[in-house]
């Protein structure tokens, strides 16, 4: 799972919140292979959205999906 590698020194609560947001984003984008390079891009976007001040996992996922748009 690429997000774990990117979390660094995040607290356990922060890490869990970001993992939830990451999983929800992947599901919404119909991405199942977490080793796919796009998954790392998604993980970085989730972390970026959280760092910008959105901390609710559902809201992070919604914003990430909106920013990526449909993946066809």
CSV table of C-alpha atoms in Angstrom, one decimal:
chain,number,residue,atom,x,y,z
A,1,UNK,CA,0.0,0.0,0.0
A,2,UNK,CA,1.8,3.2,-1.2
A,3,UNK,CA,0.3,5.5,1.4
A,4,UNK,CA,2.0,3.8,4.4
A,5,UNK,CA,5.4,4.5,2.8
A,6,UNK,CA,4.5,8.2,2.5
A,7,UNK,CA,3.1,8.8,6.0
A,8,UNK,CA,6.5,9.3,7.6
A,9,UNK,CA,6.0,10.4,11.2
A,10,UNK,CA,2.3,10.9,11.1
A,11,UNK,CA,0.5,10.0,14.4
A,12,UNK,CA,-1.5,6.8,14.5
A,13,UNK,CA,-4.7,8.8,14.4
A,14,UNK,CA,-3.6,10.8,11.4
A,15,UNK,CA,-2.3,7.8,9.6
A,16,UNK,CA,-5.5,5.9,10.1
A,17,UNK,CA,-7.6,8.9,8.8
A,18,UNK,CA,-5.4,9.1,5.7
A,19,UNK,CA,-5.6,5.4,5.1
A,20,UNK,CA,-9.4,5.6,5.2
A,21,UNK,CA,-9.4,8.5,2.8
A,22,UNK,CA,-7.0,6.7,0.5
A,23,UNK,CA,-9.1,3.6,0.5
A,24,UNK,CA,-12.3,5.5,-0.2
A,25,UNK,CA,-10.7,7.4,-3.0
A,26,UNK,CA,-9.3,4.3,-4.7
A,27,UNK,CA,-12.8,2.7,-4.4
A,28,UNK,CA,-14.5,5.7,-5.9
A,29,UNK,CA,-12.0,5.7,-8.8
A,30,UNK,CA,-12.4,2.0,-9.3
A,31,UNK,CA,-8.7,1.4,-8.7
A,32,UNK,CA,-7.9,-2.0,-7.2
A,33,UNK,CA,-4.2,-2.5,-7.8
A,34,UNK,CA,-2.4,-0.6,-5.0
A,35,UNK,CA,0.9,-1.3,-6.7
A,36,UNK,CA,-0.2,0.6,-9.8
A,37,UNK,CA,1.7,3.9,-10.1
A,38,UNK,CA,-1.5,5.9,-10.2
A,39,UNK,CA,-2.2,4.7,-6.6
A,40,UNK,CA,0.9,6.6,-5.4
A,41,UNK,CA,-0.4,9.7,-7.2
A,42,UNK,CA,-3.7,9.2,-5.4
A,43,UNK,CA,-1.9,8.8,-2.0
A,44,UNK,CA,0.1,12.0,-2.6
A,45,UNK,CA,-3.1,13.9,-3.4
A,46,UNK,CA,-4.9,12.6,-0.3
A,47,UNK,CA,-1.9,13.7,1.8
A,48,UNK,CA,-1.9,17.1,0.1
A,49,UNK,CA,-5.6,17.7,0.7
A,50,UNK,CA,-5.2,16.8,4.4
A,51,UNK,CA,-2.2,19.1,4.7
A,52,UNK,CA,-4.3,21.9,3.2
A,53,UNK,CA,-6.7,21.7,6.1
A,54,UNK,CA,-9.4,19.1,5.1
A,55,UNK,CA,-9.3,16.4,7.7
A,56,UNK,CA,-12.5,14.4,7.3
A,57,UNK,CA,-11.7,11.2,5.4
A,58,UNK,CA,-14.9,11.3,3.4
A,59,UNK,CA,-14.4,14.9,2.4
A,60,UNK,CA,-10.7,14.2,1.5
A,61,UNK,CA,-11.9,11.4,-0.7
A,62,UNK,CA,-14.6,13.5,-2.4
A,63,UNK,CA,-12.1,16.3,-3.1
A,64,UNK,CA,-9.5,13.9,-4.5
A,65,UNK,CA,-12.1,12.3,-6.8
A,66,UNK,CA,-13.3,15.7,-8.0
A,67,UNK,CA,-9.7,16.8,-8.7
A,68,UNK,CA,-8.9,13.6,-10.6
A,69,UNK,CA,-12.2,13.5,-12.4
A,70,UNK,CA,-13.4,10.3,-14.1
A,71,UNK,CA,-10.7,7.8,-15.0
A,72,UNK,CA,-11.7,6.2,-18.3
